[in-house]
mmCIF file of C-alpha atoms and ligand atoms in Angstrom:
data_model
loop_
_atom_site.group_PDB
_atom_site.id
_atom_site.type_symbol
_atom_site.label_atom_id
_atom_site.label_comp_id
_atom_site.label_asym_id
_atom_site.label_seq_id
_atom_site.Cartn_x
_atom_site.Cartn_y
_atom_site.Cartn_z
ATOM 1 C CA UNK A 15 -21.154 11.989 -32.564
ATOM 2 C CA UNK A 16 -22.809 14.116 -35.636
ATOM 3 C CA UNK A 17 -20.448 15.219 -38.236
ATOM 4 C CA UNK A 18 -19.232 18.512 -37.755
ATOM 5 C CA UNK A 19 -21.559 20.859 -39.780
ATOM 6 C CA UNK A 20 -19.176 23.970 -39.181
ATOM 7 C CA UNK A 21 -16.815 25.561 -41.833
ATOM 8 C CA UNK A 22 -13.422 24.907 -40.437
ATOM 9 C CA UNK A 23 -11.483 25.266 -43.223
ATOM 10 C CA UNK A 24 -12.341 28.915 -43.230
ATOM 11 C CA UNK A 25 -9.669 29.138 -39.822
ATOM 12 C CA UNK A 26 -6.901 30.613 -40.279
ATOM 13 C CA UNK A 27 -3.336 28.294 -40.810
ATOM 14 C CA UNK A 28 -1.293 30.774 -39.285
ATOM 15 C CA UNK A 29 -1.002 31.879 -36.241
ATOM 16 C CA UNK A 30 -0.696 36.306 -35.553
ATOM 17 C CA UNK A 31 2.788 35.229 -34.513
ATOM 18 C CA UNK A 32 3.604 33.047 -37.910
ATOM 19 C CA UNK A 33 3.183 29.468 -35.796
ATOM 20 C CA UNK A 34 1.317 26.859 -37.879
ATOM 21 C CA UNK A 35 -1.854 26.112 -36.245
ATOM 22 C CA UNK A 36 -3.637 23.103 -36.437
ATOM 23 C CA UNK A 37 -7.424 22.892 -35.848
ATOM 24 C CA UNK A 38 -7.965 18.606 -35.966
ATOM 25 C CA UNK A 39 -8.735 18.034 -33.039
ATOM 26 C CA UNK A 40 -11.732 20.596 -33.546
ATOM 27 C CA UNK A 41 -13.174 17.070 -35.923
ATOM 28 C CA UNK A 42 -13.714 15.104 -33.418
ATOM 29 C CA UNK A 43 -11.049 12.216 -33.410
ATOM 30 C CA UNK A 44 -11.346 8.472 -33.037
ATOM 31 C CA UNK A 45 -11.288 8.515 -28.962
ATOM 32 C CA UNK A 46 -14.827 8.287 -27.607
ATOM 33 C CA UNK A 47 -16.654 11.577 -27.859
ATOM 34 C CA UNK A 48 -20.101 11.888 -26.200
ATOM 35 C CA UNK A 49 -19.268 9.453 -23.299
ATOM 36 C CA UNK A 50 -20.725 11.521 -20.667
ATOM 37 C CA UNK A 51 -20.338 8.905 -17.379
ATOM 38 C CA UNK A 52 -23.343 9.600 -14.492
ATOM 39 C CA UNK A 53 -21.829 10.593 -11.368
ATOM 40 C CA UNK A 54 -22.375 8.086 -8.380
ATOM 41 C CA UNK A 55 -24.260 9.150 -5.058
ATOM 42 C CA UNK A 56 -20.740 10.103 -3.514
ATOM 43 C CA UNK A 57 -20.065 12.165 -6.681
ATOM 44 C CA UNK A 58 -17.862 11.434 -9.688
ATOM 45 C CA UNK A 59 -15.701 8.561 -9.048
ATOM 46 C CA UNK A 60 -12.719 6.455 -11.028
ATOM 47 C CA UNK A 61 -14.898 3.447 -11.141
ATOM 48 C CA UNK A 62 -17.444 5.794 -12.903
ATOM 49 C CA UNK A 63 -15.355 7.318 -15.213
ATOM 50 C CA UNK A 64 -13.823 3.729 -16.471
ATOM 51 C CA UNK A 65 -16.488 3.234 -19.221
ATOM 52 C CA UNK A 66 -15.898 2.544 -22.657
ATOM 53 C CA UNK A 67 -12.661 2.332 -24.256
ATOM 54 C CA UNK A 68 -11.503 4.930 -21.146
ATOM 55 C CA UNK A 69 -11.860 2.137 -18.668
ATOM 56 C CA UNK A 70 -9.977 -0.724 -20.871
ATOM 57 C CA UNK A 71 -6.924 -1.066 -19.214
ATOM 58 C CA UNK A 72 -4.180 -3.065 -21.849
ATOM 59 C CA UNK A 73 -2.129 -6.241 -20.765
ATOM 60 C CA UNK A 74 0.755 -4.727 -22.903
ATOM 61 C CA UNK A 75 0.358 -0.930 -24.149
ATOM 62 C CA UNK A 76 1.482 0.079 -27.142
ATOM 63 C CA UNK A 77 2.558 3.374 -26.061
ATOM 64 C CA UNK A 78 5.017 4.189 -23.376
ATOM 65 C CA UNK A 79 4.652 7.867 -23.585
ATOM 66 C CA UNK A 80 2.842 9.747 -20.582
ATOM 67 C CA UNK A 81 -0.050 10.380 -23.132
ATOM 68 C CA UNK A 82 -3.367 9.640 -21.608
ATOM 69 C CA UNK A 83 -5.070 6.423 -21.662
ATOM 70 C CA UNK A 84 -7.956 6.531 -24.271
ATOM 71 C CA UNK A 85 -6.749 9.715 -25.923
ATOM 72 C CA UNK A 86 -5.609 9.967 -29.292
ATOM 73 C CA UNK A 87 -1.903 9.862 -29.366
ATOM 74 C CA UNK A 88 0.089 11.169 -32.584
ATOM 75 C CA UNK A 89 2.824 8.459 -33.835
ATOM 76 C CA UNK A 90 6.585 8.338 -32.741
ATOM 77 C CA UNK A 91 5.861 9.029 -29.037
ATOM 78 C CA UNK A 92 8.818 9.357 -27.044
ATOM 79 C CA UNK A 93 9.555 6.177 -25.127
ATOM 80 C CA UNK A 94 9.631 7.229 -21.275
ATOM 81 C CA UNK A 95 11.768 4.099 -19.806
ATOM 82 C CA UNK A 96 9.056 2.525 -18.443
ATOM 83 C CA UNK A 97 10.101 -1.544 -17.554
ATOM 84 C CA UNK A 98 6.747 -2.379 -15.751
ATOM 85 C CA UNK A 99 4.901 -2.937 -19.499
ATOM 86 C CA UNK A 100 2.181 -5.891 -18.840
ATOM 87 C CA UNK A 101 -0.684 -5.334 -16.865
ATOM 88 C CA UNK A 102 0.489 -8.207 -14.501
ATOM 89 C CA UNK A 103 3.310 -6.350 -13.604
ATOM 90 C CA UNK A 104 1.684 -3.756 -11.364
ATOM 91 C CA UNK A 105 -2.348 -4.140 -11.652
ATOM 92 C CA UNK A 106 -4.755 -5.118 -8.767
ATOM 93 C CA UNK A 107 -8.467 -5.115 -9.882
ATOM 94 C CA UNK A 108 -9.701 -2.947 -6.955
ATOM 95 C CA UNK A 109 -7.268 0.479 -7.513
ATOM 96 C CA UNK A 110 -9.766 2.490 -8.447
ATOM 97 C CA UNK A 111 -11.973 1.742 -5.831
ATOM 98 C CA UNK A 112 -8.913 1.914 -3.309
ATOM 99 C CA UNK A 113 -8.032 5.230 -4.757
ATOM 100 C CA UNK A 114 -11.291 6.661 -4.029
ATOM 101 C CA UNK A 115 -11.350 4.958 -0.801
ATOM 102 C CA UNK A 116 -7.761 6.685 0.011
ATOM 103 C CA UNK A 117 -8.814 10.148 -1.257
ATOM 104 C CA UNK A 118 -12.433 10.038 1.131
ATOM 105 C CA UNK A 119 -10.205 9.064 4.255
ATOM 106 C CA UNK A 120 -7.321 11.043 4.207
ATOM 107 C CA UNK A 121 -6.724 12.634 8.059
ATOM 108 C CA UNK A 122 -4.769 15.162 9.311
ATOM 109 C CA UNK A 123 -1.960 13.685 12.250
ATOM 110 C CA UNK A 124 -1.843 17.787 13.279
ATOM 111 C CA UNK A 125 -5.848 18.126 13.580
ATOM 112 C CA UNK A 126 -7.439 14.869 13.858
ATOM 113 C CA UNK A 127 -5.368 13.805 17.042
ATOM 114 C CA UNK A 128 -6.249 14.651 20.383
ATOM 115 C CA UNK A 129 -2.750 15.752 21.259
ATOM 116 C CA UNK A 130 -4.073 17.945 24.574
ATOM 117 C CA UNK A 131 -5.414 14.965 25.928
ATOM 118 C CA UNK A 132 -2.599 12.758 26.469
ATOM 119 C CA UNK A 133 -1.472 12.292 30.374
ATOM 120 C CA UNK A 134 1.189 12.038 32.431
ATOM 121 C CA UNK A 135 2.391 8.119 32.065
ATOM 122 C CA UNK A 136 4.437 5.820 34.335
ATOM 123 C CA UNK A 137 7.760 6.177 33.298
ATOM 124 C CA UNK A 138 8.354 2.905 31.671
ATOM 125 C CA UNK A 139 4.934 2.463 29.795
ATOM 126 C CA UNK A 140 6.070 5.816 28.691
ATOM 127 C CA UNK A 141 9.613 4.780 27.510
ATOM 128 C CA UNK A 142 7.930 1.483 25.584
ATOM 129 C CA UNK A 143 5.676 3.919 23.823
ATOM 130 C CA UNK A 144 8.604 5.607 22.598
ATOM 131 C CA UNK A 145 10.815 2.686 21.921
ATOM 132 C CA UNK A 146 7.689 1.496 19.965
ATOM 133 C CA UNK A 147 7.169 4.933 18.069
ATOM 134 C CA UNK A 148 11.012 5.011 17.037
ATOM 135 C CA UNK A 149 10.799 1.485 15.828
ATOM 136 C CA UNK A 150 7.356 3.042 13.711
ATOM 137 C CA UNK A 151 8.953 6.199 12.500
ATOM 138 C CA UNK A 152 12.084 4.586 11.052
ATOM 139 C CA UNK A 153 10.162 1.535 9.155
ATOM 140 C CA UNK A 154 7.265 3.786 7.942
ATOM 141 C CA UNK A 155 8.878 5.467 5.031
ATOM 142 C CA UNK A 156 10.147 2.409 3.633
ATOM 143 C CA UNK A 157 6.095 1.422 2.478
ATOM 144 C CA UNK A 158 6.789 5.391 0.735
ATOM 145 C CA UNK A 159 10.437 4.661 -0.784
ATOM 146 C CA UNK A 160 9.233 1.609 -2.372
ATOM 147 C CA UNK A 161 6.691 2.512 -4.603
ATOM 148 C CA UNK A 162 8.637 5.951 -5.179
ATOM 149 C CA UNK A 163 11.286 3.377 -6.723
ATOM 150 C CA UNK A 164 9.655 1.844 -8.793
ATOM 151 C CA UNK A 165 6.398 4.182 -9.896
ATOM 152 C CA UNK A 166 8.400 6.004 -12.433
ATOM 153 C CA UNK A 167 8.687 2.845 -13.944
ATOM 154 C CA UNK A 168 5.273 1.965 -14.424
ATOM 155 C CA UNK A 169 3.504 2.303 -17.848
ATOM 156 C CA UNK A 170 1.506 5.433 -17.984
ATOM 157 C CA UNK A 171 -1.950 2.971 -19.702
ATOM 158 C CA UNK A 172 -2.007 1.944 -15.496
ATOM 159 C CA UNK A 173 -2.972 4.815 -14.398
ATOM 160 C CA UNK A 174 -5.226 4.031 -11.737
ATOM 161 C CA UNK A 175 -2.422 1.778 -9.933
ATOM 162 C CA UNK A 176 0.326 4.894 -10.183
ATOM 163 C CA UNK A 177 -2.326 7.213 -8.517
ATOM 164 C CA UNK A 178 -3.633 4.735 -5.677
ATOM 165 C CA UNK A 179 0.571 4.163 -5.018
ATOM 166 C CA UNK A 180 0.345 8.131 -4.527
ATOM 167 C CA UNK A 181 -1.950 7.811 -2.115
ATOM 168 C CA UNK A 182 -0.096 4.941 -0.006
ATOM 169 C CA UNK A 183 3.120 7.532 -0.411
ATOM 170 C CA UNK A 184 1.186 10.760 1.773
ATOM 171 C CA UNK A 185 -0.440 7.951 4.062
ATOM 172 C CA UNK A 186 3.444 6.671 4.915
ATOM 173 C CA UNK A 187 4.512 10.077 5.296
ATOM 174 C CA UNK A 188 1.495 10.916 7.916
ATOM 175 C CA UNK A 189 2.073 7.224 9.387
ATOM 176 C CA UNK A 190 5.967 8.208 10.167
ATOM 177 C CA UNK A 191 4.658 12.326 11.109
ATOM 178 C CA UNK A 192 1.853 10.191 13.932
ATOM 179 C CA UNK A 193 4.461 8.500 15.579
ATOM 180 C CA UNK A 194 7.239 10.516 15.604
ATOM 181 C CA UNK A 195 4.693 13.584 17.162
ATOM 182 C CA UNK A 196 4.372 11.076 19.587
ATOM 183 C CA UNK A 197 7.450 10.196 20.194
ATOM 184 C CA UNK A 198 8.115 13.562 21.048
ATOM 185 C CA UNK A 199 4.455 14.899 22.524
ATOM 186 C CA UNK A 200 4.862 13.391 26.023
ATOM 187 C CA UNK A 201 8.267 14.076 27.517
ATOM 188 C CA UNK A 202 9.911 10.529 26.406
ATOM 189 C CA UNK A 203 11.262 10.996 22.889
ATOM 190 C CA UNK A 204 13.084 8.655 20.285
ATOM 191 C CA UNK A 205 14.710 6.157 21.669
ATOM 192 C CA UNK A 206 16.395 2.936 20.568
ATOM 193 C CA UNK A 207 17.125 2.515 16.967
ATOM 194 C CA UNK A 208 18.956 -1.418 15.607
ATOM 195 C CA UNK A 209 20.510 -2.625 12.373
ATOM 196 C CA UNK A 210 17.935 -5.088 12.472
ATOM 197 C CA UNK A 211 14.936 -2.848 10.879
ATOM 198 C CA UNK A 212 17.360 -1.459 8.499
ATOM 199 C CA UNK A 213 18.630 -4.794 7.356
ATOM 200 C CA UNK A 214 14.686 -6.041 6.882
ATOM 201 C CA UNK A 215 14.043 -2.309 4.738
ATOM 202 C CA UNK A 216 16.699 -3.450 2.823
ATOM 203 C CA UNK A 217 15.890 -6.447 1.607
ATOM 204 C CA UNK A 218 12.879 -4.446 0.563
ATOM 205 C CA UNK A 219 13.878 -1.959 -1.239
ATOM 206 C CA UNK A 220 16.402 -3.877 -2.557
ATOM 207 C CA UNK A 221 13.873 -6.525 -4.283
ATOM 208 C CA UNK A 222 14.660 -7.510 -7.824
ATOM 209 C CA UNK A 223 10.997 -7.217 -9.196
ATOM 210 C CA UNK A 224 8.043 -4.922 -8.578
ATOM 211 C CA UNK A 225 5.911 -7.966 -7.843
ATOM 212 C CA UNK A 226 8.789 -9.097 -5.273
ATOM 213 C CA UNK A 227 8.453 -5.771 -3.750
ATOM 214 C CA UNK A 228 4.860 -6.092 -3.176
ATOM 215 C CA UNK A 229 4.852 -9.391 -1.808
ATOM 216 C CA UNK A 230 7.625 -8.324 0.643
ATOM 217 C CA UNK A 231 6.041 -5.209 1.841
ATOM 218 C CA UNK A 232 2.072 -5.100 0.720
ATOM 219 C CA UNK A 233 1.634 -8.909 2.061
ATOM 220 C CA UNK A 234 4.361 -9.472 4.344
ATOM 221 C CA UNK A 235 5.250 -6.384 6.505
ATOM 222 C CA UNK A 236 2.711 -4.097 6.393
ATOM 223 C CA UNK A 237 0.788 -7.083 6.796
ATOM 224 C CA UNK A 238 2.436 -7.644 10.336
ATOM 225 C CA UNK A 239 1.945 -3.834 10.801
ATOM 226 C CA UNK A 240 -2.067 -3.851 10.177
ATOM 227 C CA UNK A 241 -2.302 -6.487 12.442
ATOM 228 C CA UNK A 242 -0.037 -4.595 15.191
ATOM 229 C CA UNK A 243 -2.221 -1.643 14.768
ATOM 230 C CA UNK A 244 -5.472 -3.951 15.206
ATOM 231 C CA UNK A 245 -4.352 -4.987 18.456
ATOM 232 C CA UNK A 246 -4.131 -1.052 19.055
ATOM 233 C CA UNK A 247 -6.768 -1.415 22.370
ATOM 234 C CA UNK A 248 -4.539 -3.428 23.735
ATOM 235 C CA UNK A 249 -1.248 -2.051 23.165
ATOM 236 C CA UNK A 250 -2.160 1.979 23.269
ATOM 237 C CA UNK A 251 -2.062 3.019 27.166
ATOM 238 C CA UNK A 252 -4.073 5.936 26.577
ATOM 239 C CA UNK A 253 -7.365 6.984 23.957
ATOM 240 C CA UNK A 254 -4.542 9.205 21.964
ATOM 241 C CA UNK A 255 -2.768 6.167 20.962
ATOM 242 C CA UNK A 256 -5.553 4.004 20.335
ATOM 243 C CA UNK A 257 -6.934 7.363 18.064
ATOM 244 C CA UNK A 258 -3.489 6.712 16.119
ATOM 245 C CA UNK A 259 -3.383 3.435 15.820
ATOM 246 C CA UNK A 260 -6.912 3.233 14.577
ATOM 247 C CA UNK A 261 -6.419 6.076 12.390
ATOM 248 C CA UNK A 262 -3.319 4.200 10.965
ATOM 249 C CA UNK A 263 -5.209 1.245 10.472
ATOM 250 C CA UNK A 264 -7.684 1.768 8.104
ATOM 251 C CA UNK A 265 -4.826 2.929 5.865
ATOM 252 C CA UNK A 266 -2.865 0.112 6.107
ATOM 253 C CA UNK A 267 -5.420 -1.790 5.228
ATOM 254 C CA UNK A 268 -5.586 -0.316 2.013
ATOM 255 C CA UNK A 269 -2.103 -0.658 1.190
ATOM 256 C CA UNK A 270 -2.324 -4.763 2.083
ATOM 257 C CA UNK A 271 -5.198 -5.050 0.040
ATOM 258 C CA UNK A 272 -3.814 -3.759 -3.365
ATOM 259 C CA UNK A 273 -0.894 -5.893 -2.519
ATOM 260 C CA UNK A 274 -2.690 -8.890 -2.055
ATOM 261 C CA UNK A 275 -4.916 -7.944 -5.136
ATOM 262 C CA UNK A 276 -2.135 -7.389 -6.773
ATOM 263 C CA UNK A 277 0.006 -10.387 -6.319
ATOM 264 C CA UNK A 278 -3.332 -12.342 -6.824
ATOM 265 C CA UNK A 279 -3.886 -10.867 -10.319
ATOM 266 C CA UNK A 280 -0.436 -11.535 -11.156
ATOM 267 C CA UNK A 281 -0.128 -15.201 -10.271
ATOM 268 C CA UNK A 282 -3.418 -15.567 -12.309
ATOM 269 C CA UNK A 283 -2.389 -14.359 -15.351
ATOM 270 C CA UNK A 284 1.109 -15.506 -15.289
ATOM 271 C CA UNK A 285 2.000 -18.883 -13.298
ATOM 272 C CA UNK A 286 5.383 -18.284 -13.122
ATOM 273 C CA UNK A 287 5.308 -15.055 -10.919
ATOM 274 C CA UNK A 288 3.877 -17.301 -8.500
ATOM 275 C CA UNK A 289 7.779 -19.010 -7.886
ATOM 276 C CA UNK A 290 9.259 -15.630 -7.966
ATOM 277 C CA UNK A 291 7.088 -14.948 -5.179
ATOM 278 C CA UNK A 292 7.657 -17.507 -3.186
ATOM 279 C CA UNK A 293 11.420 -17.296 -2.838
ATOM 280 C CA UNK A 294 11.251 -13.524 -2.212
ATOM 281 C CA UNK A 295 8.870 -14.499 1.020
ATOM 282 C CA UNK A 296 10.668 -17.423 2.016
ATOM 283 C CA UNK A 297 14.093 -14.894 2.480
ATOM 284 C CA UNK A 298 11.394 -12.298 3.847
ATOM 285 C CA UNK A 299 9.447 -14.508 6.869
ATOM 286 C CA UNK A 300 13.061 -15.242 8.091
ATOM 287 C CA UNK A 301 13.734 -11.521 8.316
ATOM 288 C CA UNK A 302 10.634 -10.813 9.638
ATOM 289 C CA UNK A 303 10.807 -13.345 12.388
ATOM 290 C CA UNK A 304 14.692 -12.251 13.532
ATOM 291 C CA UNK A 305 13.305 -8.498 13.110
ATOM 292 C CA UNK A 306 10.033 -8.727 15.345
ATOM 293 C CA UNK A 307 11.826 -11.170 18.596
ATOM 294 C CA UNK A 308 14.529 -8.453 19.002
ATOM 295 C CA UNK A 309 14.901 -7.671 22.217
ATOM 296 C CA UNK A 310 13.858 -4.550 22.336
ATOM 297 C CA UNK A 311 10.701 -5.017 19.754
ATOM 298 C CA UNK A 312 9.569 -7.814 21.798
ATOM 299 C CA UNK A 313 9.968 -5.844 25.575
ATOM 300 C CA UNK A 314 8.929 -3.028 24.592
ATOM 301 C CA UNK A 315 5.259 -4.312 23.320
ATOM 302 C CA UNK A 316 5.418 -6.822 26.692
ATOM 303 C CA UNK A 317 5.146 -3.810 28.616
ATOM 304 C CA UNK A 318 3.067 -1.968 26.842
ATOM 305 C CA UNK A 319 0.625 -4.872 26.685
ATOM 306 C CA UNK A 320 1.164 -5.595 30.523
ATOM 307 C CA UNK A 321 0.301 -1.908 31.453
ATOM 308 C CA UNK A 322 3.966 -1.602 33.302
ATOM 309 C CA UNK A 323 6.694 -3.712 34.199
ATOM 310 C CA UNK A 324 5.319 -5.425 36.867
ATOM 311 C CA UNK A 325 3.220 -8.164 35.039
ATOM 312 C CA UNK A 326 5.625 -8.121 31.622
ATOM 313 C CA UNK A 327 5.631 -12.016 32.613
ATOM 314 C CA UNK A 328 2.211 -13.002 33.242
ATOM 315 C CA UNK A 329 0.258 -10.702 31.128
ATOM 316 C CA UNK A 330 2.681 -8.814 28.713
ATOM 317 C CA UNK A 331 4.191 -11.646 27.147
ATOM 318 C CA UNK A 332 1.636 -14.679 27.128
ATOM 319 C CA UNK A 333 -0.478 -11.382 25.023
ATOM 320 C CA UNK A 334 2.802 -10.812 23.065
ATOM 321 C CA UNK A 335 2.445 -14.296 21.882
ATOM 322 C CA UNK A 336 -0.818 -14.268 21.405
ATOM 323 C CA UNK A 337 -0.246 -11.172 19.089
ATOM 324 C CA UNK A 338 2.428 -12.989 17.527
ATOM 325 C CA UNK A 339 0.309 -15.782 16.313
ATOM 326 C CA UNK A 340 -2.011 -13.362 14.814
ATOM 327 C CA UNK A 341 -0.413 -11.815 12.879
ATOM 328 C CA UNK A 342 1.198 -15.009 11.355
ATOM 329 C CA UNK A 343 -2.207 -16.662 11.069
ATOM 330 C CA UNK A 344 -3.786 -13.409 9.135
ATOM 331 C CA UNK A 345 -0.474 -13.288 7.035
ATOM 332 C CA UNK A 346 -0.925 -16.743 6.088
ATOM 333 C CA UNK A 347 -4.634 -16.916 5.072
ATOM 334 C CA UNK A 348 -3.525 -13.308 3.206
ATOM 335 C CA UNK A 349 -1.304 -15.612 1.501
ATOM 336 C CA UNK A 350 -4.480 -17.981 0.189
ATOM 337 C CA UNK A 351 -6.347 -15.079 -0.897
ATOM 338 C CA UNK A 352 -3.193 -13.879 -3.039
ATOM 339 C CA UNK A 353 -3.065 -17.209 -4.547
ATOM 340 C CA UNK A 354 0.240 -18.296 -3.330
ATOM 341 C CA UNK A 355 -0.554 -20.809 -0.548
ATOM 342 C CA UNK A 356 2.600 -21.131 1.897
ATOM 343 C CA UNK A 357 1.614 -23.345 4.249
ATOM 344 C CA UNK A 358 3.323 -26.426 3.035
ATOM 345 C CA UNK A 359 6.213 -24.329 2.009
ATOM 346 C CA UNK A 360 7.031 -21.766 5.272
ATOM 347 C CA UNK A 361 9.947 -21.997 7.553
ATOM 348 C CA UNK A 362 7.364 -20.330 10.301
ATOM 349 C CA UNK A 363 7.352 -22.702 13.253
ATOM 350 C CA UNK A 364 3.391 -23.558 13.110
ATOM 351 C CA UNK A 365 3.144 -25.988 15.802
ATOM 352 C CA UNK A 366 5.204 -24.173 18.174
ATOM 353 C CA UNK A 367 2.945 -20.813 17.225
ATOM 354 C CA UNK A 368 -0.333 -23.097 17.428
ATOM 355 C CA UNK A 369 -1.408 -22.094 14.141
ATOM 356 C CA UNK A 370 -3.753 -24.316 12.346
ATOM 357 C CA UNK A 371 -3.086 -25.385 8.921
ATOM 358 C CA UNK A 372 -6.737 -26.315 8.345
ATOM 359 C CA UNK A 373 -7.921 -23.289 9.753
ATOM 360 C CA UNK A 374 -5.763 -20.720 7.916
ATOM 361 C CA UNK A 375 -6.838 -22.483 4.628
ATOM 362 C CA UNK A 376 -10.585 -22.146 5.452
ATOM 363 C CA UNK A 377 -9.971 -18.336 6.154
ATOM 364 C CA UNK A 378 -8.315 -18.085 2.714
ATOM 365 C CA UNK A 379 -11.105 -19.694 1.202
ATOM 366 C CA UNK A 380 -14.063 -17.413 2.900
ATOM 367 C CA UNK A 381 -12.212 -13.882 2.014
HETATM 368 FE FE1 FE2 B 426 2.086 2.847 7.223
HETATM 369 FE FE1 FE2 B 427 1.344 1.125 4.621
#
């Protein structure tokens, strides 16, 4: 930028109420001035404004004051308690784009919902539904709770990651609104609740690291959950539910995909995370598998993918499985895109699921 030409040493010092007044900033300052960033077709995004020294993101900040990334920041900033300090503790290399992806797509589970449509069901597909949407509501929140933990932690230079974790926070708290409106919308209500889905959010929220976090909830249960809400034709007996479920489901896919990014930028720039991953998912998978054959998890999707009771053995189950494999497959090729291939490592029964090893590792390697 030109030199100031202006006078400002003519300004007064004072203020009318005897403050001292500085006028600086007024000389321009060593942050960029005269970056003016061209909005995109779909207006003025993150990914537009990160240009310059604005969109350098640190792998260790100086600062850990809330002061704003690229701004000039007066020495002796207090230090806010921040413990996630390196870049590889929290960044994924598509936030920005996922933050702009989350802010274009939020929906509304009061508006966007046909509620008046939903119908009369047969008592038991109705009860499933409900057993299913209890099991929903409760494990929801968790994917909110997490980040809330640890968010507050985060350096303030990764911006970007903070405000796409925001965005996973409202989507968890619409996600456990959907269901629970459901629950309730069609005479069945909330059902069943176990220790077993507390004892899995535990293990979550109880994670040592950030990064162990992630891996536990971005990769490995919402994971499962994305792929449950994929199979939402199936499962949903009526166009409300399959409304919700795909309405869920481009969410969740969000939230999996910072994880994976996440976890994959990590274990590039620092090999040793990719341990520390590992044994958090090898405690995880065995939670996960005890958590999704309880018996009422498992019957309650039989029937919903049967249509009723009456075929729970012929159709509801050999689906179930079919489900089941799925989502273990998708989990495990997530786990080649991340970087942390568990095939020769997991506990998972593969032969008895019929997963192929040679085929997981060629879907890792075309993502
Ligand atoms: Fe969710
Ligand atoms: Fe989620």
């Amino acid at each position: 930028m030109p030199e100031p030409t202006k006078d400002y040493d003519n300004l007064p010092s004072v203020s009318p109420l005897g403050a001292p007044l500085d006028w600086a900033w007024l000389r321009g300052a060593k942050s960029e001035w005269g970056v003016r960033p061209k909005p995109s077709p779909r207006g003025l995004t993150m990914l537009d404004i990160a240009v310059g020294s604005y969109g350098e993101v640190p792998d260790h900040p100086t600062h850990r004051s809330m002061a704003p990334r690229g701004a000039d920041i007066e020495p002796g900033t207090p230090d806010m308690g921040y413990i996630l300090n390196d870049k590889v503790d929290v960044w994924a290399d598509n936030t920005r784009e996922l933050y702009e992806e989350a802010v274009a797509r939020q929906w509304s589970a009061t508006r966007d919902i046909p509620w008046n449509e939903l119908q009369e069901l047969d008592d038991d597909v109705e009860h499933a539904m409900c057993q299913l949407c209890t099991l929903l509501t409760e494990v929801e929140m968790i994917a909110a709770d997490l980040p809330a933990k640890w968010m507050w932690r985060m350096n303030h230079e990764f911006i970007e990651a903070k405000m796409f974790l925001c965005t996973q926070m409202m989507d968890e708290a619409r996600h456990a609104e959907v269901f629970r409106k459901r629950a309730l919308a069609n005479g069945g209500g909330l059902l069943l609740s176990r220790n077993g889905a507390t004892s899995l959010l535990r293990t979550i929220i109880e994670a040592k690291s950030y990064t162990q976090a992630t891996a536990l909830m971005h990769l490995l249960g919402e994971g499962f959950v994305l792929d449950l809400f994929r199979m939402g034709e199936l499962i949903a007996p009526s166009d409300v539910e399959k409304r919700i479920f795909r309405m869920c489901m481009q969410d969740e896919a969000r939230h999996v995909a910072y994880g994976t990014m996440h976890i994959r930028y990590s274990v590039e720039h620092d090999p040793d995370v990719a341990e520390e991953v590992h044994e958090a998912l090898d405690h995880g998978e065995m939670i996960l598998t005890e958590f999704g054959t309880a018996p009422d998890v498992s019957t309650a999707l039989a029937v919903l993918l049967a249509g009723g009771v009456e075929h729970v053995e012929d159709k509801g189950f050999p689906l179930s499985l079919e489900m089941t494999k799925k989502q273990f497959s998708s989990y495990l090729a997530r786990c080649e895109r991340a970087g942390i291939s568990r095939l020769e490592r997991t506990k998972i029964p593969l032969d008895m699921l019929g997963i192929d090893i040679e085929t997981i590792r060629n879907a890792g390697r075309a993502a």
